[in-house]
Amino acid sequence: MKYKNIFITGANKGIGYEFIRQFISNDDPPSIIFATYRNASTLQDLKTLQEKSEITKVVLIKMDVNDPEEIEIARQIVEANVGEEGLHLLINNAGISEMLPIDQVTIENIEKHIKTNTIAPLMITTVMRPLLEKSAFQEDGHRAAILNISSTLGSIELTGTTLYSWVDPMVPAYKMSKAALNMGMRVSSMPLKEKGILIVMMCPGWVKTDLGNKEKAELTPEESISAMIKTIGELNADHHGTFIDRFGKPIPF
């Protein structure tokens, strides 16, 4: 599956940044990548990628995923660039994870995670949906897709049963937000199926990033994203509404 125009949230570091680095390095790179960032002070590496990109046009967009006005401005920028061709792939990547044990968790901590990790992706999906619908019905064979970066920590069935079950009580708000994201996107997948828009929730693995823990995590961003990009290219209708790992293997909800 070829994705010509791609929109990635939280692209200035970690997984988002690595997605762009690898996409523009492909033998058949995308035409346009829209890369959002929240804080301009962390933008230098992304600007360097933008300057090095010879084929792909990398468009940098300041967008806080929790700001409806900035999301709408981002939509307008995307529409101005893609026109009737539409948007082929939306990657809801931006997220937060703050460690606060279950016996200390606060309302504020839970609300913060739910707002950024659950509500924001749903709102961005809604705003970008018309642009995804345009590409879903193009005669050149392209199909639109929405990739949501989730986590096995959002699996209710696996909670307390995995090798890393010691983490579960330390990040309850994060776990709740990812479980809610999975449900929200599973529900969203129902009306979008007939529109030709594929929705998938995918766990990148435990990656050495600021969010994932650079010291304890198992995977480098390069390892995680190379596997994810391969899987993204192999997605089909059977994956619609599913929760999978970076290799495409199902994860229980």
Short mmCIF file of N, CA and C in Angstrom, two decimals, residues 23-200:
data_model
loop_
_atom_site.label_atom_id
_atom_site.label_comp_id
_atom_site.label_asym_id
_atom_site.label_seq_id
_atom_site.Cartn_x
_atom_site.Cartn_y
_atom_site.Cartn_z
N PHE A 23 10.81 7.36 6.39
CA PHE A 23 9.94 7.54 5.24
C PHE A 23 10.67 8.26 4.10
N ILE A 24 11.39 9.33 4.42
CA ILE A 24 12.04 10.11 3.36
C ILE A 24 13.27 9.39 2.81
N SER A 25 13.74 8.35 3.52
CA SER A 25 14.90 7.59 3.07
C SER A 25 14.52 6.38 2.23
N ASN A 26 13.22 6.11 2.14
CA ASN A 26 12.75 4.95 1.36
C ASN A 26 13.09 5.10 -0.12
N ASP A 27 13.12 3.98 -0.82
CA ASP A 27 13.35 4.01 -2.26
C ASP A 27 12.21 4.71 -2.99
N ASP A 28 11.00 4.59 -2.43
CA ASP A 28 9.83 5.23 -3.02
C ASP A 28 9.17 6.09 -1.93
N PRO A 29 9.75 7.24 -1.63
CA PRO A 29 9.29 8.05 -0.50
C PRO A 29 7.96 8.76 -0.77
N PRO A 30 7.28 9.22 0.27
CA PRO A 30 6.03 9.95 0.11
C PRO A 30 6.25 11.27 -0.64
N SER A 31 5.18 11.82 -1.16
CA SER A 31 5.26 13.12 -1.83
C SER A 31 5.36 14.24 -0.79
N ILE A 32 4.50 14.17 0.22
CA ILE A 32 4.45 15.20 1.26
C ILE A 32 4.32 14.54 2.63
N ILE A 33 5.06 15.04 3.60
CA ILE A 33 4.87 14.66 5.00
C ILE A 33 4.59 15.94 5.79
N PHE A 34 3.48 15.94 6.48
CA PHE A 34 3.13 17.05 7.37
C PHE A 34 3.56 16.64 8.78
N ALA A 35 4.49 17.39 9.34
CA ALA A 35 5.09 17.03 10.63
C ALA A 35 4.71 18.08 11.67
N THR A 36 3.95 17.68 12.68
CA THR A 36 3.54 18.65 13.69
C THR A 36 4.46 18.62 14.90
N TYR A 37 4.55 19.76 15.52
CA TYR A 37 5.36 19.90 16.73
C TYR A 37 4.64 20.89 17.65
N ARG A 38 4.93 20.78 18.94
CA ARG A 38 4.29 21.68 19.90
C ARG A 38 5.24 22.77 20.37
N ASN A 39 6.50 22.42 20.54
CA ASN A 39 7.48 23.34 21.10
C ASN A 39 8.60 23.61 20.10
N ALA A 40 8.74 24.84 19.68
CA ALA A 40 9.75 25.20 18.67
C ALA A 40 11.17 25.00 19.16
N SER A 41 11.38 24.93 20.47
CA SER A 41 12.73 24.78 21.01
C SER A 41 13.30 23.39 20.73
N THR A 42 12.44 22.44 20.34
CA THR A 42 12.91 21.07 20.06
C THR A 42 12.85 20.76 18.56
N LEU A 43 12.94 21.79 17.75
CA LEU A 43 12.66 21.65 16.32
C LEU A 43 13.89 21.46 15.43
N GLN A 44 15.08 21.65 15.98
CA GLN A 44 16.26 21.70 15.13
C GLN A 44 16.48 20.41 14.33
N ASP A 45 16.38 19.25 14.98
CA ASP A 45 16.61 17.99 14.28
C ASP A 45 15.60 17.81 13.14
N LEU A 46 14.36 18.22 13.38
CA LEU A 46 13.33 18.09 12.36
C LEU A 46 13.61 19.04 11.19
N LYS A 47 14.09 20.22 11.49
CA LYS A 47 14.45 21.16 10.42
C LYS A 47 15.59 20.61 9.57
N THR A 48 16.52 19.93 10.22
CA THR A 48 17.63 19.32 9.48
C THR A 48 17.12 18.26 8.52
N LEU A 49 16.16 17.43 8.97
CA LEU A 49 15.56 16.44 8.09
C LEU A 49 14.86 17.12 6.92
N GLN A 50 14.16 18.18 7.22
CA GLN A 50 13.44 18.92 6.19
C GLN A 50 14.40 19.40 5.10
N GLU A 51 15.54 19.92 5.52
CA GLU A 51 16.52 20.44 4.58
C GLU A 51 17.19 19.34 3.76
N LYS A 52 17.34 18.16 4.36
CA LYS A 52 18.00 17.05 3.67
C LYS A 52 17.08 16.30 2.72
N SER A 53 15.78 16.45 2.90
CA SER A 53 14.83 15.69 2.10
C SER A 53 14.84 16.20 0.65
N GLU A 54 15.25 15.33 -0.27
CA GLU A 54 15.39 15.73 -1.67
C GLU A 54 14.12 15.50 -2.49
N ILE A 55 13.34 14.49 -2.13
CA ILE A 55 12.14 14.16 -2.91
C ILE A 55 10.86 14.55 -2.16
N THR A 56 10.80 14.16 -0.89
CA THR A 56 9.61 14.43 -0.08
C THR A 56 9.59 15.87 0.41
N LYS A 57 8.47 16.51 0.24
CA LYS A 57 8.27 17.85 0.80
C LYS A 57 7.85 17.68 2.25
N VAL A 58 8.65 18.18 3.17
CA VAL A 58 8.34 18.09 4.60
C VAL A 58 7.81 19.43 5.07
N VAL A 59 6.55 19.44 5.47
CA VAL A 59 5.88 20.67 5.91
C VAL A 59 5.77 20.65 7.43
N LEU A 60 6.41 21.61 8.08
CA LEU A 60 6.39 21.69 9.54
C LEU A 60 5.19 22.53 9.99
N ILE A 61 4.44 21.99 10.95
CA ILE A 61 3.23 22.67 11.42
C ILE A 61 3.22 22.72 12.94
N LYS A 62 3.15 23.91 13.49
CA LYS A 62 3.02 24.05 14.95
C LYS A 62 1.59 23.68 15.33
N MET A 63 1.45 22.65 16.12
CA MET A 63 0.11 22.21 16.50
C MET A 63 0.12 21.49 17.84
N ASP A 64 -0.55 22.06 18.80
CA ASP A 64 -0.80 21.39 20.07
C ASP A 64 -2.02 20.50 19.86
N VAL A 65 -1.89 19.21 20.10
CA VAL A 65 -3.00 18.29 19.82
C VAL A 65 -4.22 18.57 20.68
N ASN A 66 -4.06 19.37 21.72
CA ASN A 66 -5.19 19.71 22.59
C ASN A 66 -5.80 21.07 22.26
N ASP A 67 -5.37 21.68 21.16
CA ASP A 67 -5.85 23.02 20.79
C ASP A 67 -6.68 22.92 19.51
N PRO A 68 -8.01 23.00 19.62
CA PRO A 68 -8.88 22.88 18.44
C PRO A 68 -8.57 23.88 17.34
N GLU A 69 -8.20 25.10 17.72
CA GLU A 69 -7.89 26.12 16.71
C GLU A 69 -6.64 25.75 15.92
N GLU A 70 -5.62 25.24 16.60
CA GLU A 70 -4.40 24.86 15.91
C GLU A 70 -4.62 23.62 15.04
N ILE A 71 -5.49 22.73 15.46
CA ILE A 71 -5.82 21.56 14.65
C ILE A 71 -6.51 21.99 13.37
N GLU A 72 -7.42 22.95 13.46
CA GLU A 72 -8.12 23.44 12.29
C GLU A 72 -7.17 24.16 11.34
N ILE A 73 -6.24 24.93 11.88
CA ILE A 73 -5.24 25.59 11.04
C ILE A 73 -4.39 24.55 10.32
N ALA A 74 -4.04 23.48 11.04
CA ALA A 74 -3.27 22.40 10.43
C ALA A 74 -4.05 21.77 9.27
N ARG A 75 -5.34 21.56 9.47
CA ARG A 75 -6.17 20.99 8.40
C ARG A 75 -6.14 21.88 7.16
N GLN A 76 -6.22 23.17 7.37
CA GLN A 76 -6.21 24.10 6.25
C GLN A 76 -4.88 24.05 5.50
N ILE A 77 -3.80 23.91 6.25
CA ILE A 77 -2.48 23.81 5.62
C ILE A 77 -2.38 22.54 4.79
N VAL A 78 -2.88 21.43 5.34
CA VAL A 78 -2.86 20.17 4.61
C VAL A 78 -3.69 20.28 3.34
N GLU A 79 -4.89 20.81 3.47
CA GLU A 79 -5.78 20.93 2.32
C GLU A 79 -5.18 21.80 1.23
N ALA A 80 -4.51 22.88 1.62
CA ALA A 80 -3.89 23.78 0.65
C ALA A 80 -2.78 23.08 -0.13
N ASN A 81 -2.15 22.09 0.48
CA ASN A 81 -1.04 21.39 -0.16
C ASN A 81 -1.47 20.17 -0.97
N VAL A 82 -2.49 19.46 -0.51
CA VAL A 82 -2.87 18.22 -1.19
C VAL A 82 -4.02 18.39 -2.17
N GLY A 83 -4.83 19.43 -1.99
CA GLY A 83 -5.94 19.66 -2.90
C GLY A 83 -6.90 18.49 -2.95
N GLU A 84 -7.34 18.14 -4.16
CA GLU A 84 -8.31 17.07 -4.34
C GLU A 84 -7.69 15.68 -4.17
N GLU A 85 -6.37 15.62 -4.13
CA GLU A 85 -5.72 14.33 -3.95
C GLU A 85 -5.96 13.77 -2.55
N GLY A 86 -6.11 14.66 -1.58
CA GLY A 86 -6.43 14.24 -0.24
C GLY A 86 -5.24 13.75 0.57
N LEU A 87 -5.54 13.32 1.78
CA LEU A 87 -4.53 12.81 2.72
C LEU A 87 -4.62 11.29 2.75
N HIS A 88 -3.49 10.61 2.63
CA HIS A 88 -3.50 9.15 2.54
C HIS A 88 -3.28 8.45 3.88
N LEU A 89 -2.49 9.05 4.74
CA LEU A 89 -2.17 8.38 6.02
C LEU A 89 -2.07 9.41 7.14
N LEU A 90 -2.84 9.18 8.19
CA LEU A 90 -2.78 9.98 9.41
C LEU A 90 -2.17 9.10 10.50
N ILE A 91 -1.08 9.57 11.09
CA ILE A 91 -0.45 8.84 12.19
C ILE A 91 -0.64 9.64 13.48
N ASN A 92 -1.53 9.16 14.33
CA ASN A 92 -1.75 9.78 15.64
C ASN A 92 -0.67 9.26 16.59
N ASN A 93 0.41 10.01 16.67
CA ASN A 93 1.57 9.56 17.44
C ASN A 93 1.77 10.32 18.75
N ALA A 94 1.45 11.61 18.77
CA ALA A 94 1.72 12.44 19.95
C ALA A 94 1.05 11.86 21.20
N GLY A 95 1.78 11.85 22.29
CA GLY A 95 1.22 11.33 23.53
C GLY A 95 2.09 11.66 24.72
N ILE A 96 1.59 11.37 25.90
CA ILE A 96 2.35 11.62 27.13
C ILE A 96 2.31 10.38 28.01
N SER A 97 3.29 10.26 28.87
CA SER A 97 3.31 9.21 29.88
C SER A 97 4.06 9.73 31.10
N GLU A 98 3.35 9.87 32.20
CA GLU A 98 3.95 10.35 33.44
C GLU A 98 3.73 9.30 34.52
N MET A 99 4.80 8.87 35.11
CA MET A 99 4.73 7.81 36.12
C MET A 99 4.18 8.36 37.43
N LEU A 100 3.08 7.78 37.87
CA LEU A 100 2.47 8.13 39.15
C LEU A 100 1.71 6.89 39.63
N PRO A 101 2.22 6.22 40.68
CA PRO A 101 1.66 4.94 41.13
C PRO A 101 0.17 5.01 41.44
N ILE A 102 -0.47 3.89 41.35
CA ILE A 102 -1.92 3.80 41.52
C ILE A 102 -2.38 4.32 42.88
N ASP A 103 -1.55 4.17 43.92
CA ASP A 103 -1.96 4.65 45.24
C ASP A 103 -1.72 6.15 45.42
N GLN A 104 -1.16 6.80 44.39
CA GLN A 104 -0.92 8.24 44.45
C GLN A 104 -1.59 8.99 43.30
N VAL A 105 -2.22 8.25 42.39
CA VAL A 105 -2.77 8.86 41.19
C VAL A 105 -3.81 9.92 41.54
N THR A 106 -3.84 10.99 40.74
CA THR A 106 -4.75 12.11 40.99
C THR A 106 -5.71 12.29 39.81
N ILE A 107 -6.77 13.02 40.09
CA ILE A 107 -7.72 13.34 39.02
C ILE A 107 -7.03 14.09 37.90
N GLU A 108 -6.18 15.04 38.29
CA GLU A 108 -5.47 15.86 37.30
C GLU A 108 -4.58 15.00 36.40
N ASN A 109 -3.91 14.02 37.00
CA ASN A 109 -3.03 13.14 36.24
C ASN A 109 -3.81 12.30 35.24
N ILE A 110 -4.93 11.77 35.67
CA ILE A 110 -5.76 10.96 34.79
C ILE A 110 -6.33 11.81 33.66
N GLU A 111 -6.85 12.98 34.01
CA GLU A 111 -7.45 13.86 33.00
C GLU A 111 -6.43 14.29 31.95
N LYS A 112 -5.22 14.55 32.39
CA LYS A 112 -4.15 14.98 31.47
C LYS A 112 -3.85 13.89 30.45
N HIS A 113 -3.77 12.65 30.90
CA HIS A 113 -3.49 11.54 29.99
C HIS A 113 -4.65 11.28 29.04
N ILE A 114 -5.86 11.29 29.57
CA ILE A 114 -7.03 11.04 28.73
C ILE A 114 -7.17 12.13 27.67
N LYS A 115 -6.93 13.37 28.05
CA LYS A 115 -7.07 14.49 27.11
C LYS A 115 -6.11 14.36 25.95
N THR A 116 -4.84 14.05 26.25
CA THR A 116 -3.81 14.00 25.21
C THR A 116 -3.79 12.68 24.45
N ASN A 117 -3.92 11.57 25.17
CA ASN A 117 -3.74 10.25 24.55
C ASN A 117 -5.02 9.66 23.97
N THR A 118 -6.17 10.15 24.41
CA THR A 118 -7.44 9.58 23.95
C THR A 118 -8.28 10.57 23.16
N ILE A 119 -8.59 11.69 23.80
CA ILE A 119 -9.49 12.66 23.16
C ILE A 119 -8.84 13.32 21.95
N ALA A 120 -7.59 13.73 22.08
CA ALA A 120 -6.91 14.44 20.99
C ALA A 120 -6.87 13.63 19.69
N PRO A 121 -6.45 12.35 19.72
CA PRO A 121 -6.45 11.58 18.48
C PRO A 121 -7.84 11.46 17.84
N LEU A 122 -8.86 11.33 18.68
CA LEU A 122 -10.22 11.24 18.16
C LEU A 122 -10.64 12.54 17.48
N MET A 123 -10.30 13.67 18.08
CA MET A 123 -10.65 14.97 17.51
C MET A 123 -9.88 15.23 16.22
N ILE A 124 -8.61 14.89 16.21
CA ILE A 124 -7.80 15.08 15.00
C ILE A 124 -8.33 14.20 13.87
N THR A 125 -8.70 12.99 14.20
CA THR A 125 -9.28 12.09 13.20
C THR A 125 -10.55 12.68 12.60
N THR A 126 -11.39 13.26 13.44
CA THR A 126 -12.64 13.86 12.97
C THR A 126 -12.36 15.03 12.03
N VAL A 127 -11.41 15.88 12.40
CA VAL A 127 -11.10 17.06 11.59
C VAL A 127 -10.47 16.67 10.25
N MET A 128 -9.62 15.65 10.26
CA MET A 128 -8.91 15.24 9.04
C MET A 128 -9.70 14.27 8.18
N ARG A 129 -10.81 13.79 8.68
CA ARG A 129 -11.60 12.78 7.97
C ARG A 129 -11.97 13.19 6.54
N PRO A 130 -12.45 14.41 6.29
CA PRO A 130 -12.81 14.78 4.90
C PRO A 130 -11.63 14.66 3.94
N LEU A 131 -10.42 14.97 4.40
CA LEU A 131 -9.25 14.87 3.54
C LEU A 131 -8.86 13.42 3.31
N LEU A 132 -9.09 12.57 4.30
CA LEU A 132 -8.84 11.14 4.15
C LEU A 132 -9.85 10.51 3.18
N GLU A 133 -11.08 10.98 3.25
CA GLU A 133 -12.12 10.45 2.37
C GLU A 133 -11.80 10.76 0.91
N LYS A 134 -11.21 11.92 0.66
CA LYS A 134 -10.85 12.28 -0.71
C LYS A 134 -9.88 11.27 -1.31
N SER A 135 -8.87 10.88 -0.56
CA SER A 135 -7.87 9.96 -1.09
C SER A 135 -8.37 8.53 -1.14
N ALA A 136 -9.33 8.20 -0.28
CA ALA A 136 -9.81 6.82 -0.20
C ALA A 136 -10.50 6.37 -1.48
N PHE A 137 -11.01 7.32 -2.25
CA PHE A 137 -11.75 6.96 -3.46
C PHE A 137 -11.07 7.43 -4.73
N GLN A 138 -9.77 7.67 -4.66
CA GLN A 138 -9.02 8.02 -5.86
C GLN A 138 -8.90 6.80 -6.77
N GLU A 139 -8.88 7.03 -8.05
CA GLU A 139 -8.83 5.93 -9.01
C GLU A 139 -7.44 5.32 -9.14
N ASP A 140 -6.43 5.93 -8.49
CA ASP A 140 -5.07 5.39 -8.63
C ASP A 140 -4.78 4.23 -7.68
N GLY A 141 -5.80 3.81 -6.96
CA GLY A 141 -5.64 2.62 -6.12
C GLY A 141 -5.22 2.89 -4.69
N HIS A 142 -5.03 4.14 -4.32
CA HIS A 142 -4.62 4.45 -2.95
C HIS A 142 -5.81 4.31 -2.00
N ARG A 143 -5.49 3.87 -0.82
CA ARG A 143 -6.52 3.74 0.22
C ARG A 143 -6.04 4.54 1.42
N ALA A 144 -6.95 5.22 2.08
CA ALA A 144 -6.59 6.03 3.24
C ALA A 144 -6.49 5.16 4.48
N ALA A 145 -5.66 5.59 5.42
CA ALA A 145 -5.50 4.84 6.67
C ALA A 145 -5.20 5.77 7.83
N ILE A 146 -5.59 5.32 9.01
CA ILE A 146 -5.29 6.03 10.25
C ILE A 146 -4.55 5.05 11.16
N LEU A 147 -3.33 5.40 11.50
CA LEU A 147 -2.52 4.57 12.39
C LEU A 147 -2.45 5.26 13.75
N ASN A 148 -2.91 4.58 14.77
CA ASN A 148 -2.89 5.13 16.12
C ASN A 148 -1.82 4.41 16.93
N ILE A 149 -0.88 5.17 17.46
CA ILE A 149 0.18 4.57 18.26
C ILE A 149 -0.38 4.24 19.65
N SER A 150 -0.56 2.97 19.90
CA SER A 150 -1.10 2.51 21.17
C SER A 150 0.01 1.81 21.95
N SER A 151 -0.35 0.91 22.83
CA SER A 151 0.62 0.22 23.67
C SER A 151 -0.01 -1.04 24.26
N THR A 152 0.81 -2.07 24.44
CA THR A 152 0.32 -3.26 25.12
C THR A 152 -0.11 -2.93 26.55
N LEU A 153 0.39 -1.81 27.08
CA LEU A 153 -0.03 -1.38 28.42
C LEU A 153 -1.51 -0.99 28.42
N GLY A 154 -2.08 -0.79 27.24
CA GLY A 154 -3.50 -0.49 27.13
C GLY A 154 -4.36 -1.73 27.02
N SER A 155 -3.75 -2.90 27.04
CA SER A 155 -4.50 -4.15 26.97
C SER A 155 -5.04 -4.53 28.35
N ILE A 156 -6.34 -4.61 28.47
CA ILE A 156 -6.95 -5.00 29.74
C ILE A 156 -6.64 -6.47 30.04
N GLU A 157 -6.73 -7.30 29.00
CA GLU A 157 -6.50 -8.74 29.19
C GLU A 157 -5.07 -9.05 29.64
N LEU A 158 -4.10 -8.29 29.14
CA LEU A 158 -2.70 -8.58 29.46
C LEU A 158 -2.21 -7.91 30.75
N THR A 159 -3.01 -7.03 31.31
CA THR A 159 -2.60 -6.33 32.53
C THR A 159 -2.30 -7.32 33.66
N GLY A 160 -1.11 -7.20 34.20
CA GLY A 160 -0.69 -8.07 35.31
C GLY A 160 -0.20 -9.43 34.90
N THR A 161 -0.14 -9.70 33.59
CA THR A 161 0.23 -11.04 33.14
C THR A 161 1.54 -11.08 32.35
N THR A 162 2.08 -9.94 31.97
CA THR A 162 3.25 -9.92 31.11
C THR A 162 4.54 -9.86 31.91
N LEU A 163 5.64 -9.98 31.20
CA LEU A 163 6.96 -9.92 31.82
C LEU A 163 7.18 -8.58 32.52
N TYR A 164 6.48 -7.56 32.03
CA TYR A 164 6.66 -6.21 32.58
C TYR A 164 5.47 -5.78 33.43
N SER A 165 4.82 -6.73 34.07
CA SER A 165 3.64 -6.42 34.87
C SER A 165 3.98 -5.49 36.04
N TRP A 166 5.27 -5.41 36.39
CA TRP A 166 5.68 -4.51 37.47
C TRP A 166 5.44 -3.05 37.09
N VAL A 167 5.32 -2.79 35.77
CA VAL A 167 5.10 -1.41 35.31
C VAL A 167 3.64 -1.00 35.53
N ASP A 168 2.72 -1.96 35.44
CA ASP A 168 1.29 -1.65 35.46
C ASP A 168 0.85 -0.74 36.60
N PRO A 169 1.21 -1.01 37.85
CA PRO A 169 0.74 -0.15 38.94
C PRO A 169 1.42 1.23 38.95
N MET A 170 2.49 1.38 38.15
CA MET A 170 3.24 2.64 38.15
C MET A 170 2.68 3.67 37.18
N VAL A 171 1.92 3.21 36.17
CA VAL A 171 1.42 4.13 35.14
C VAL A 171 -0.07 3.90 34.87
N PRO A 172 -0.91 3.93 35.90
CA PRO A 172 -2.33 3.63 35.69
C PRO A 172 -3.03 4.60 34.74
N ALA A 173 -2.69 5.89 34.82
CA ALA A 173 -3.36 6.87 33.96
C ALA A 173 -3.02 6.63 32.49
N TYR A 174 -1.76 6.30 32.24
CA TYR A 174 -1.34 6.01 30.86
C TYR A 174 -2.07 4.78 30.34
N LYS A 175 -2.14 3.72 31.16
CA LYS A 175 -2.82 2.50 30.75
C LYS A 175 -4.30 2.77 30.45
N MET A 176 -4.94 3.54 31.30
CA MET A 176 -6.34 3.87 31.09
C MET A 176 -6.54 4.64 29.79
N SER A 177 -5.64 5.57 29.53
CA SER A 177 -5.79 6.41 28.33
C SER A 177 -5.61 5.61 27.05
N LYS A 178 -4.71 4.63 27.06
CA LYS A 178 -4.49 3.81 25.87
C LYS A 178 -5.62 2.80 25.67
N ALA A 179 -6.15 2.28 26.76
CA ALA A 179 -7.30 1.37 26.65
C ALA A 179 -8.49 2.14 26.08
N ALA A 180 -8.67 3.38 26.53
CA ALA A 180 -9.76 4.21 26.03
C ALA A 180 -9.53 4.59 24.56
N LEU A 181 -8.28 4.84 24.19
CA LEU A 181 -7.96 5.13 22.80
C LEU A 181 -8.36 3.94 21.92
N ASN A 182 -8.00 2.75 22.36
CA ASN A 182 -8.33 1.56 21.58
C ASN A 182 -9.84 1.42 21.38
N MET A 183 -10.60 1.68 22.43
CA MET A 183 -12.05 1.59 22.31
C MET A 183 -12.60 2.68 21.39
N GLY A 184 -12.11 3.90 21.59
CA GLY A 184 -12.60 5.01 20.77
C GLY A 184 -12.35 4.77 19.29
N MET A 185 -11.16 4.28 18.96
CA MET A 185 -10.82 4.04 17.56
C MET A 185 -11.51 2.79 17.02
N ARG A 186 -11.76 1.83 17.88
CA ARG A 186 -12.50 0.64 17.44
C ARG A 186 -13.92 1.05 17.04
N VAL A 187 -14.52 1.91 17.84
CA VAL A 187 -15.86 2.42 17.52
C VAL A 187 -15.81 3.27 16.25
N SER A 188 -14.78 4.11 16.13
CA SER A 188 -14.64 4.97 14.95
C SER A 188 -14.48 4.16 13.68
N SER A 189 -13.90 2.98 13.80
CA SER A 189 -13.64 2.16 12.61
C SER A 189 -14.93 1.68 11.96
N MET A 190 -16.01 1.61 12.73
CA MET A 190 -17.25 1.05 12.20
C MET A 190 -17.84 1.89 11.05
N PRO A 191 -18.06 3.19 11.24
CA PRO A 191 -18.61 3.98 10.13
C PRO A 191 -17.59 4.28 9.03
N LEU A 192 -16.31 4.19 9.35
CA LEU A 192 -15.29 4.53 8.35
C LEU A 192 -14.99 3.39 7.39
N LYS A 193 -15.42 2.19 7.71
CA LYS A 193 -15.13 1.05 6.84
C LYS A 193 -15.69 1.27 5.45
N GLU A 194 -16.93 1.72 5.38
CA GLU A 194 -17.56 1.91 4.08
C GLU A 194 -17.01 3.13 3.35
N LYS A 195 -16.28 3.96 4.07
CA LYS A 195 -15.66 5.13 3.45
C LYS A 195 -14.29 4.82 2.86
N GLY A 196 -13.82 3.60 3.06
CA GLY A 196 -12.52 3.21 2.53
C GLY A 196 -11.36 3.69 3.37
N ILE A 197 -11.62 4.00 4.65
CA ILE A 197 -10.57 4.48 5.54
C ILE A 197 -10.27 3.39 6.57
N LEU A 198 -9.05 2.89 6.53
CA LEU A 198 -8.60 1.82 7.42
C LEU A 198 -8.12 2.42 8.74
N ILE A 199 -8.55 1.83 9.87
CA ILE A 199 -8.10 2.28 11.19
C ILE A 199 -7.41 1.11 11.90
N VAL A 200 -6.22 1.40 12.42
CA VAL A 200 -5.45 0.37 13.13
C VAL A 200 -4.83 0.98 14.39
#
